[in-house]
Coordinates of C-alpha atoms in Angstrom, one line a residue:
X183 CA 3.2 -2.8 20.9
X184 CA 5.7 -4.7 22.3
X185 CA 8.7 -3.0 20.8
X186 CA 7.1 0.4 21.5
X187 CA 7.0 -1.1 25.3
X188 CA 10.3 -2.2 25.2
X189 CA 11.6 1.7 24.4
X190 CA 9.6 2.4 27.8
X191 CA 6.7 3.5 26.3
X192 CA 2.9 2.6 27.5
X193 CA 0.3 1.3 25.1
X194 CA -3.8 1.3 25.1
X195 CA -5.6 -0.3 22.8
X196 CA -9.0 0.8 21.9
X197 CA -10.7 -0.6 18.7
X198 CA -14.2 0.1 19.6
X199 CA -15.2 3.9 21.2
X200 CA -16.3 6.1 19.0
X201 CA -15.0 8.9 17.6
X202 CA -16.6 11.4 20.5
X203 CA -15.5 8.9 23.2
X204 CA -12.0 8.9 21.9
X205 CA -11.8 13.1 21.0
X206 CA -12.8 13.2 25.1
X207 CA -9.2 11.6 25.7
X208 CA -7.0 11.9 23.1
X209 CA -4.9 15.2 25.0
X210 CA -4.3 12.6 27.4
X211 CA -1.7 11.1 24.6
X212 CA 1.5 12.2 22.7
X213 CA 0.9 9.4 20.1
X214 CA -1.4 7.6 18.3
X215 CA -1.7 4.8 15.9
X216 CA -4.8 3.9 13.4
X217 CA -5.8 1.8 10.5
X218 CA -8.5 3.9 8.6
X219 CA -11.1 4.3 11.1
X220 CA -12.8 7.4 11.1
X221 CA -11.5 10.7 10.0
X222 CA -8.7 12.5 12.1
X223 CA -10.2 15.9 11.1
X224 CA -8.8 19.6 12.3
X225 CA -11.6 19.4 15.4
X226 CA -10.1 16.3 16.3
X227 CA -6.5 17.3 16.0
X228 CA -7.6 20.7 18.1
X229 CA -8.4 18.7 20.8
X230 CA -5.5 16.6 20.4
X231 CA -3.3 19.0 22.7
X232 CA -0.2 16.7 23.5
X233 CA 0.1 15.2 20.2
X234 CA 3.1 14.4 18.9
X235 CA 3.0 12.2 16.2
X236 CA 0.4 9.7 14.2
X237 CA 1.7 6.7 13.4
X238 CA -0.6 5.2 10.0
X239 CA -0.7 1.3 9.2
X240 CA -0.1 1.7 5.8
X241 CA 0.2 3.7 2.7
X242 CA -2.3 6.7 2.2
X243 CA -2.9 9.5 4.4
X244 CA -6.2 10.6 2.6
X245 CA -8.1 10.3 6.0
X246 CA -5.5 12.4 7.9
X247 CA -6.0 16.3 7.7
X248 CA -2.5 16.6 6.9
X249 CA -1.9 20.4 6.6
X250 CA -3.3 21.2 9.7
X251 CA -1.6 18.1 11.6
X252 CA 1.6 19.7 10.5
X253 CA 0.9 23.0 11.8
X254 CA 0.8 21.7 15.0
X255 CA 4.1 20.2 14.6
X256 CA 2.8 16.7 14.1
X257 CA 4.8 13.9 12.8
X258 CA 3.2 11.4 10.1
X259 CA 4.5 8.2 9.7
X260 CA 3.2 6.1 7.1
X261 CA 4.1 2.8 5.8
X262 CA 3.6 2.1 2.3
X263 CA 7.3 0.3 2.0
X264 CA 5.4 -2.4 4.3
X265 CA 2.9 -3.6 2.2
X266 CA 4.3 -2.5 -1.4
X267 CA 5.5 -5.9 -2.3
X268 CA 1.8 -7.4 -1.4
X269 CA 0.4 -4.7 -3.8
X270 CA 3.2 -5.5 -6.8
X271 CA 2.0 -9.2 -6.3
X272 CA -1.6 -9.0 -6.5
X273 CA -2.0 -6.4 -9.6
X274 CA 0.6 -8.8 -11.5
X275 CA -2.3 -11.7 -10.0
X276 CA -4.8 -10.2 -11.3
X277 CA -3.6 -9.2 -14.8
X278 CA -2.6 -12.7 -15.0
X279 CA -5.9 -14.1 -14.4
X280 CA -7.6 -11.6 -16.8
X281 CA -5.7 -12.7 -19.1
X282 CA -6.4 -16.3 -18.8
X283 CA -9.6 -16.3 -17.6
X284 CA -9.0 -18.0 -14.5
X285 CA -12.2 -17.2 -12.8
X286 CA -14.4 -17.9 -15.4
X287 CA -12.6 -21.3 -16.6
X288 CA -12.8 -21.9 -12.4
X289 CA -16.8 -21.4 -12.0
X290 CA -17.3 -23.2 -15.7
X291 CA -15.6 -26.3 -14.9
X292 CA -17.4 -26.7 -11.8
X293 CA -20.7 -26.2 -13.4
X294 CA -19.4 -29.3 -15.7
X295 CA -18.6 -27.0 -18.9
X296 CA -15.8 -27.8 -20.7
X297 CA -14.9 -24.8 -22.7
X298 CA -11.5 -24.6 -23.9
X299 CA -12.0 -22.2 -27.1
X300 CA -14.3 -19.8 -24.9
X301 CA -11.7 -19.8 -22.3
X302 CA -8.5 -19.2 -24.5
X303 CA -6.5 -16.8 -23.0
X304 CA -3.9 -13.8 -23.8
X305 CA -0.3 -14.0 -23.3
X306 CA 1.6 -10.9 -21.2
X307 CA 4.3 -11.2 -23.6
X308 CA 5.1 -8.3 -26.3
X309 CA 2.3 -6.1 -23.8
X310 CA 3.4 -2.3 -22.8
X311 CA 2.9 -2.0 -19.3
X312 CA 1.8 1.4 -18.3
X313 CA 2.5 2.6 -15.0
X314 CA 0.9 5.5 -13.0
X315 CA 2.9 6.6 -9.9
X316 CA 6.0 5.3 -9.2
X317 CA 6.4 5.5 -5.9
X318 CA 6.6 2.4 -3.6
X319 CA 4.0 0.4 -5.4
X320 CA 4.3 1.2 -8.8
X321 CA 8.2 0.3 -8.2
X322 CA 7.2 -2.8 -6.4
X323 CA 5.1 -3.5 -10.0
X324 CA 8.0 -2.6 -11.8
X325 CA 9.5 -5.2 -10.4
X326 CA 7.6 -7.8 -10.6
X327 CA 7.4 -7.9 -14.2
X328 CA 10.9 -8.2 -14.7
X329 CA 10.3 -12.0 -15.8
X330 CA 8.2 -11.4 -18.4
X331 CA 8.9 -10.1 -21.9
X332 CA 6.7 -6.7 -21.7
X333 CA 7.9 -3.0 -21.7
X334 CA 7.2 -1.0 -19.0
X335 CA 6.9 2.9 -19.0
X336 CA 5.9 5.4 -16.3
X337 CA 4.4 8.2 -15.7
X338 CA 4.8 10.5 -12.4
X339 CA 4.4 13.9 -11.5
X340 CA 8.2 13.9 -10.3
X341 CA 11.2 13.9 -12.6
X342 CA 14.0 12.0 -13.0
X343 CA 12.9 8.9 -11.5
X344 CA 13.1 6.0 -13.8
X345 CA 15.2 2.6 -13.7
X346 CA 16.1 -0.2 -14.3
X347 CA 12.8 -1.9 -14.4
X348 CA 10.6 1.0 -16.4
X349 CA 11.2 4.4 -18.2
X350 CA 9.6 7.5 -17.4
X351 CA 7.3 9.2 -19.8
X352 CA 5.0 12.2 -20.6
X353 CA 1.6 10.7 -19.9
X354 CA 0.7 11.9 -23.5
X355 CA 3.2 9.4 -24.3
X356 CA 2.0 6.1 -21.8
X357 CA -1.6 6.8 -23.6
X358 CA 0.1 6.3 -26.8
X359 CA 1.8 3.0 -26.0
X360 CA 0.2 1.6 -23.3
X361 CA -1.7 -1.9 -23.8
X362 CA -2.0 -2.3 -19.9
X363 CA -2.9 0.6 -17.7
X364 CA -2.3 -0.1 -13.2
X365 CA -2.4 2.9 -10.8
X366 CA -0.3 3.3 -8.3
X367 CA -1.4 6.6 -7.2
X368 CA -2.2 8.1 -3.9
X369 CA -5.9 10.1 -3.3
X370 CA -5.1 13.7 -3.9
X371 CA -7.7 16.3 -5.2
X372 CA -5.4 16.0 -8.4
X373 CA -5.9 11.8 -9.0
X374 CA -9.9 12.2 -7.3
X375 CA -11.5 11.1 -11.0
X376 CA -8.7 10.9 -13.2
X377 CA -9.8 8.3 -15.4
X378 CA -13.2 9.2 -17.1
X379 CA -14.0 9.2 -20.9
X380 CA -12.0 11.8 -21.6
X381 CA -8.7 10.0 -20.1
X382 CA -9.8 6.7 -21.3
X383 CA -10.6 8.3 -24.6
X384 CA -7.1 9.5 -25.0
X385 CA -5.5 6.3 -25.3
X386 CA -4.1 4.9 -28.6
X387 CA -5.2 1.0 -27.9
X388 CA -7.4 -0.7 -26.6
X389 CA -6.4 -1.9 -23.1
X390 CA -6.5 -3.5 -19.6
X391 CA -7.2 -1.6 -16.3
X392 CA -6.1 -2.8 -12.7
X393 CA -6.6 -0.7 -10.0
X394 CA -5.3 -1.5 -6.9
X395 CA -4.3 2.3 -5.3
X396 CA -7.8 4.5 -4.5
X397 CA -10.7 3.6 -5.9
X398 CA -12.1 7.6 -5.8
X399 CA -9.4 8.3 -8.6
X400 CA -12.1 6.1 -11.7
X401 CA -15.6 7.2 -12.4
X402 CA -17.0 4.1 -12.3
X403 CA -19.8 4.9 -15.1
X404 CA -17.3 5.9 -17.2
X405 CA -14.8 2.9 -16.7
X406 CA -18.3 0.2 -17.6
X407 CA -19.2 2.5 -20.8
X408 CA -15.2 1.6 -21.6
X409 CA -15.8 -2.2 -21.0
X410 CA -18.8 -2.4 -22.8
X411 CA -17.5 -0.3 -26.2
X412 CA -14.3 -2.9 -25.5
X413 CA -12.1 0.6 -25.1
X414 CA -11.3 -1.6 -21.5
X415 CA -10.7 -4.9 -22.6
X416 CA -11.0 -6.0 -19.0
X417 CA -10.7 -4.5 -15.2
X418 CA -9.0 -5.2 -12.1
X419 CA -10.1 -3.9 -9.2
X420 CA -9.1 -4.1 -5.7
X421 CA -11.0 -0.7 -4.8
X422 CA -14.0 1.1 -6.2
X423 CA -15.4 4.4 -5.7
X424 CA -18.0 2.9 -3.5
X425 CA -16.1 2.3 -0.2
X426 CA -16.7 4.3 2.4
X427 CA -13.3 6.4 4.5
X428 CA -12.8 3.2 6.9
X429 CA -12.7 0.6 3.9
X430 CA -15.3 -1.5 6.1
X431 CA -18.5 -1.3 3.8
X432 CA -19.7 -0.7 0.1
X433 CA -22.5 1.9 0.3
X434 CA -23.7 4.3 2.7
X435 CA -27.6 3.0 2.2
X436 CA -28.7 -0.4 -0.3
X437 CA -28.8 1.1 -2.9
X438 CA -26.5 -0.3 -5.7
X439 CA -25.4 1.8 -8.1
X440 CA -25.6 0.5 -11.4
X441 CA -22.4 0.8 -12.8
X442 CA -21.6 -1.9 -10.0
X443 CA -24.2 -4.1 -10.9
X444 CA -22.6 -4.2 -13.9
X445 CA -19.0 -5.2 -12.8
X446 CA -20.1 -7.8 -10.5
X447 CA -21.5 -9.5 -13.4
X448 CA -19.0 -9.0 -16.6
X449 CA -16.9 -12.1 -16.9
X450 CA -14.2 -9.5 -17.8
X451 CA -14.1 -7.8 -14.3
X452 CA -12.0 -9.0 -11.3
X453 CA -12.9 -7.4 -8.0
X454 CA -11.1 -7.6 -4.6
X455 CA -12.6 -6.3 -1.1
X456 CA -9.1 -3.7 -1.1
X457 CA -6.6 -6.4 0.0
X458 CA -3.7 -6.1 -2.0
X459 CA -1.4 -5.0 0.2
X460 CA -2.9 -7.6 2.4
X461 CA -0.8 -10.0 3.5
X462 CA 0.2 -12.1 6.3
X463 CA 3.8 -11.0 5.5
X464 CA 2.8 -7.1 5.0
X465 CA 0.8 -6.7 8.5
X466 CA 4.3 -7.6 9.9
X467 CA 5.8 -5.3 7.6
X468 CA 3.5 -2.5 8.1
X469 CA 3.8 -2.6 12.1
X470 CA 7.6 -2.8 11.9
X471 CA 8.4 -0.1 9.6
X472 CA 5.8 2.2 11.3
X473 CA 8.4 1.4 14.9
X474 CA 11.8 1.5 12.9
X475 CA 10.4 5.4 11.7
X476 CA 9.2 6.6 15.3
X477 CA 12.3 5.3 16.5
X478 CA 14.3 7.2 13.7
X479 CA 12.7 10.1 14.8
X480 CA 11.9 10.0 18.8
X481 CA 14.8 8.0 20.1

């Protein structure tokens, strides 16, 4: 805010008004910067008659009707560069924790149990890591893996984007070779329910699964079926399909889905509350990225 003010802009903060209340005054603003409190739909945008830009302090734009915004000439600014390092580190941390049973071992020692054989780990060395989505997040994760003797392959819709950290392959090839799968895709119609039974069964090897991307890319019931059968050896999930779009709560009602009940009791599942991109450093980097892109476009 201080940097925008220094550029001569007037800033107002409002984290509590309802969507209807903000809709009633949005015509007064040239731009707004959001996280993800509510959906920016066509009805809302139609009332934003002076709007020139929307800044999203994060990577995903699925909360915004992007097509409608673009027809109105509204510039969309997101900041995937700001939290890519945080996401890469979190994904790596999840793998190492799962492989070494750190959460389970920690809990047991606190309970006075000293179970060494039951907590024998697995090494990352020699694994083949498959990444789906090789944008900011996927690239950051691949870079983190450089210190390990692993093979890193990825699948992405864009062609010829491989680099020194990972080799581009077809989805079929990735499913043949990967022993670890990490998702780094945005939420789009193509990625919705992408990880289902058919997708999982196409993998040649039993594999470990990490999702720091979007929860709705995974059919949780199918994931649980694969965990039960051993097709998926363990899962690190920072996101869940049950999240509301505001990311503040899990369920719209008090009914806990059976599949989620399985996840919270499974020893080979690691859960975190959509915080892979949330570090002290990324909070500043995300905001700075928005300011830098705003300056580049409007100054």
